[in-house]
Structures are given as structure tokens and as C-alpha cells.
Amino acid sequence: MFCSHCGNQVDPSSRFCPACGAPAASIAPPPTGHYPSGTQLTRPRHNRMIAGVCAGFALHYGWDLNLVRVLTALMIVLTGVGAIAYIAAWVIIPEAPYALPAKST
């Protein structure tokens, strides 16, 4: 379970969060919604220029980000099909979920 006040993991039998002292009423079970896993192609929320399509492909397949951007730019300039494919990928590929902030000590 996770504390809804500070986001730290809490033992289910605890009455209070050990990090912030919030009562058990504010401690919620982990979310059950669908979050994209590391194996799913997503557009990251960091290290992106326009929509994160190139960054998503580079992260997913382990390619060099600059190479993917150069190849995409060449496809857009030389064929024009690259622009349509980029816009389609922008619409189809979901964004990565927000990351929880790191705990400061």
C-alpha cells in the first residue's frame, strides 16, 4: 500500500505512515489502473523535442536518439511520407505515465 499524502510504501498492517505520520485513513492501496510497462512503446515525457516520437522509438529499441532524429528528418524532407508517419505515431503511441517525484532526505 502507498500513502496518499507522501507516496511512500506503507506496510498494510500499519496505522500510520512511517515517513509522514499520516493516519491509515489516508493510506490507499496501490493503483489498479493500466500503466504502460517498460516493454510497451510509449512517448517519454523527458528528452523530447516535438512530441517524443523519436525518443520513444530510441528508448524502446535501444537505438541512438540522434540517429533516429536524423533519419526521421531525412524521411520527412526526402519523401514527405515521414511527416504523415510522424503525425500518425504522435496520435497512436501513448505518452508514458508521470513519474513520482524522488523522495528527498
C-alpha positions as protocol buffer text, in pm:
chain_id: "A"
residue {
  index: 1
  type: MET
  ca { x: 0 y: 0 z: 0 }
}
residue {
  index: 2
  type: PHE
  ca { x: 106 y: 359 z: -55 }
}
residue {
  index: 3
  type: CYS
  ca { x: 47 y: 672 z: 150 }
}
residue {
  index: 4
  type: SER
  ca { x: -171 y: 915 z: -45 }
}
residue {
  index: 5
  type: HIS
  ca { x: -10 y: 1204 z: 142 }
}
residue {
  index: 6
  type: CYS
  ca { x: 360 y: 1144 z: 67 }
}
residue {
  index: 7
  type: GLY
  ca { x: 358 y: 849 z: -180 }
}
residue {
  index: 8
  type: ASN
  ca { x: 584 y: 621 z: 24 }
}
residue {
  index: 9
  type: GLN
  ca { x: 518 y: 250 z: 54 }
}
residue {
  index: 10
  type: VAL
  ca { x: 349 y: 151 z: 379 }
}
residue {
  index: 11
  type: ASP
  ca { x: 302 y: -186 z: 547 }
}
residue {
  index: 12
  type: PRO
  ca { x: -70 y: -283 z: 516 }
}
residue {
  index: 13
  type: SER
  ca { x: -92 y: -352 z: 891 }
}
residue {
  index: 14
  type: SER
  ca { x: 37 y: -3 z: 984 }
}
residue {
  index: 15
  type: ARG
  ca { x: -194 y: 253 z: 1135 }
}
residue {
  index: 16
  type: PHE
  ca { x: 29 y: 546 z: 1035 }
}
residue {
  index: 17
  type: CYS
  ca { x: 273 y: 623 z: 754 }
}
residue {
  index: 18
  type: PRO
  ca { x: 629 y: 591 z: 893 }
}
residue {
  index: 19
  type: ALA
  ca { x: 755 y: 872 z: 667 }
}
residue {
  index: 20
  type: CYS
  ca { x: 499 y: 1148 z: 719 }
}
residue {
  index: 21
  type: GLY
  ca { x: 279 y: 1022 z: 1005 }
}
residue {
  index: 22
  type: ALA
  ca { x: -46 y: 1035 z: 808 }
}
residue {
  index: 23
  type: PRO
  ca { x: -326 y: 825 z: 961 }
}
residue {
  index: 24
  type: ALA
  ca { x: -433 y: 498 z: 800 }
}
residue {
  index: 25
  type: ALA
  ca { x: -746 y: 660 z: 656 }
}
residue {
  index: 26
  type: SER
  ca { x: -527 y: 843 z: 402 }
}
residue {
  index: 27
  type: ILE
  ca { x: -330 y: 532 z: 307 }
}
residue {
  index: 28
  type: ALA
  ca { x: -461 y: 393 z: -19 }
}
residue {
  index: 29
  type: PRO
  ca { x: -397 y: 57 z: -188 }
}
residue {
  index: 30
  type: PRO
  ca { x: -177 y: 62 z: -497 }
}
residue {
  index: 31
  type: PRO
  ca { x: -350 y: 185 z: -812 }
}
residue {
  index: 32
  type: THR
  ca { x: -514 y: -84 z: -1021 }
}
residue {
  index: 33
  type: GLY
  ca { x: -535 y: 107 z: -1348 }
}
residue {
  index: 34
  type: HIS
  ca { x: -337 y: 13 z: -1658 }
}
residue {
  index: 35
  type: TYR
  ca { x: 6 y: 169 z: -1677 }
}
residue {
  index: 36
  type: PRO
  ca { x: 230 y: 110 z: -1978 }
}
residue {
  index: 37
  type: SER
  ca { x: 509 y: -127 z: -1890 }
}
residue {
  index: 38
  type: GLY
  ca { x: 872 y: -96 z: -1991 }
}
residue {
  index: 39
  type: THR
  ca { x: 805 y: -329 z: -2285 }
}
residue {
  index: 40
  type: GLN
  ca { x: 533 y: -113 z: -2440 }
}
residue {
  index: 41
  type: LEU
  ca { x: 626 y: 161 z: -2685 }
}
residue {
  index: 42
  type: THR
  ca { x: 545 y: 497 z: -2525 }
}
residue {
  index: 43
  type: ARG
  ca { x: 640 y: 859 z: -2582 }
}
residue {
  index: 44
  type: PRO
  ca { x: 853 y: 968 z: -2284 }
}
residue {
  index: 45
  type: ARG
  ca { x: 782 y: 1293 z: -2102 }
}
residue {
  index: 46
  type: HIS
  ca { x: 1150 y: 1386 z: -2089 }
}
residue {
  index: 47
  type: ASN
  ca { x: 1421 y: 1427 z: -2353 }
}
residue {
  index: 48
  type: ARG
  ca { x: 1175 y: 1509 z: -2630 }
}
residue {
  index: 49
  type: MET
  ca { x: 1175 y: 1781 z: -2892 }
}
residue {
  index: 50
  type: ILE
  ca { x: 831 y: 1793 z: -3055 }
}
residue {
  index: 51
  type: ALA
  ca { x: 614 y: 1505 z: -2939 }
}
residue {
  index: 52
  type: GLY
  ca { x: 859 y: 1241 z: -2818 }
}
residue {
  index: 53
  type: VAL
  ca { x: 804 y: 1002 z: -3108 }
}
residue {
  index: 54
  type: CYS
  ca { x: 1174 y: 970 z: -3194 }
}
residue {
  index: 55
  type: ALA
  ca { x: 1268 y: 945 z: -2824 }
}
residue {
  index: 56
  type: GLY
  ca { x: 1007 y: 671 z: -2778 }
}
residue {
  index: 57
  type: PHE
  ca { x: 1143 y: 463 z: -3063 }
}
residue {
  index: 58
  type: ALA
  ca { x: 1502 y: 517 z: -2949 }
}
residue {
  index: 59
  type: LEU
  ca { x: 1426 y: 412 z: -2591 }
}
residue {
  index: 60
  type: HIS
  ca { x: 1210 y: 116 z: -2690 }
}
residue {
  index: 61
  type: TYR
  ca { x: 1454 y: -37 z: -2939 }
}
residue {
  index: 62
  type: GLY
  ca { x: 1780 y: 81 z: -2776 }
}
residue {
  index: 63
  type: TRP
  ca { x: 1882 y: 298 z: -3072 }
}
residue {
  index: 64
  type: ASP
  ca { x: 2082 y: 620 z: -3065 }
}
residue {
  index: 65
  type: LEU
  ca { x: 1841 y: 912 z: -3026 }
}
residue {
  index: 66
  type: ASN
  ca { x: 2033 y: 1144 z: -3258 }
}
residue {
  index: 67
  type: LEU
  ca { x: 2042 y: 880 z: -3532 }
}
residue {
  index: 68
  type: VAL
  ca { x: 1665 y: 830 z: -3507 }
}
residue {
  index: 69
  type: ARG
  ca { x: 1608 y: 1206 z: -3529 }
}
residue {
  index: 70
  type: VAL
  ca { x: 1837 y: 1243 z: -3832 }
}
residue {
  index: 71
  type: LEU
  ca { x: 1672 y: 951 z: -4013 }
}
residue {
  index: 72
  type: THR
  ca { x: 1326 y: 1090 z: -3935 }
}
residue {
  index: 73
  type: ALA
  ca { x: 1423 y: 1434 z: -4065 }
}
residue {
  index: 74
  type: LEU
  ca { x: 1563 y: 1279 z: -4382 }
}
residue {
  index: 75
  type: MET
  ca { x: 1244 y: 1079 z: -4438 }
}
residue {
  index: 76
  type: ILE
  ca { x: 1034 y: 1394 z: -4391 }
}
residue {
  index: 77
  type: VAL
  ca { x: 1245 y: 1607 z: -4627 }
}
residue {
  index: 78
  type: LEU
  ca { x: 1313 y: 1350 z: -4897 }
}
residue {
  index: 79
  type: THR
  ca { x: 987 y: 1158 z: -4921 }
}
residue {
  index: 80
  type: GLY
  ca { x: 718 y: 1352 z: -4735 }
}
residue {
  index: 81
  type: VAL
  ca { x: 581 y: 1020 z: -4610 }
}
residue {
  index: 82
  type: GLY
  ca { x: 784 y: 1070 z: -4294 }
}
residue {
  index: 83
  type: ALA
  ca { x: 566 y: 1365 z: -4192 }
}
residue {
  index: 84
  type: ILE
  ca { x: 248 y: 1162 z: -4224 }
}
residue {
  index: 85
  type: ALA
  ca { x: 404 y: 869 z: -4037 }
}
residue {
  index: 86
  type: TYR
  ca { x: 531 y: 1102 z: -3762 }
}
residue {
  index: 87
  type: ILE
  ca { x: 189 y: 1259 z: -3712 }
}
residue {
  index: 88
  type: ALA
  ca { x: 25 y: 916 z: -3709 }
}
residue {
  index: 89
  type: ALA
  ca { x: 276 y: 792 z: -3449 }
}
residue {
  index: 90
  type: TRP
  ca { x: 213 y: 1108 z: -3244 }
}
residue {
  index: 91
  type: VAL
  ca { x: -157 y: 1021 z: -3231 }
}
residue {
  index: 92
  type: ILE
  ca { x: -125 y: 642 z: -3190 }
}
residue {
  index: 93
  type: ILE
  ca { x: 164 y: 599 z: -2943 }
}
residue {
  index: 94
  type: PRO
  ca { x: 56 y: 677 z: -2585 }
}
residue {
  index: 95
  type: GLU
  ca { x: 253 y: 903 z: -2353 }
}
residue {
  index: 96
  type: ALA
  ca { x: 446 y: 745 z: -2069 }
}
residue {
  index: 97
  type: PRO
  ca { x: 285 y: 782 z: -1725 }
}
residue {
  index: 98
  type: TYR
  ca { x: 404 y: 1056 z: -1493 }
}
residue {
  index: 99
  type: ALA
  ca { x: 685 y: 952 z: -1259 }
}
residue {
  index: 100
  type: LEU
  ca { x: 651 y: 1009 z: -887 }
}
residue {
  index: 101
  type: PRO
  ca { x: 899 y: 1264 z: -754 }
}
residue {
  index: 102
  type: ALA
  ca { x: 1206 y: 1124 z: -582 }
}
residue {
  index: 103
  type: LYS
  ca { x: 1198 y: 1123 z: -205 }
}
residue {
  index: 104
  type: SER
  ca { x: 1420 y: 1395 z: -62 }
}
residue {
  index: 105
  type: THR
  ca { x: 1603 y: 1321 z: 259 }
}
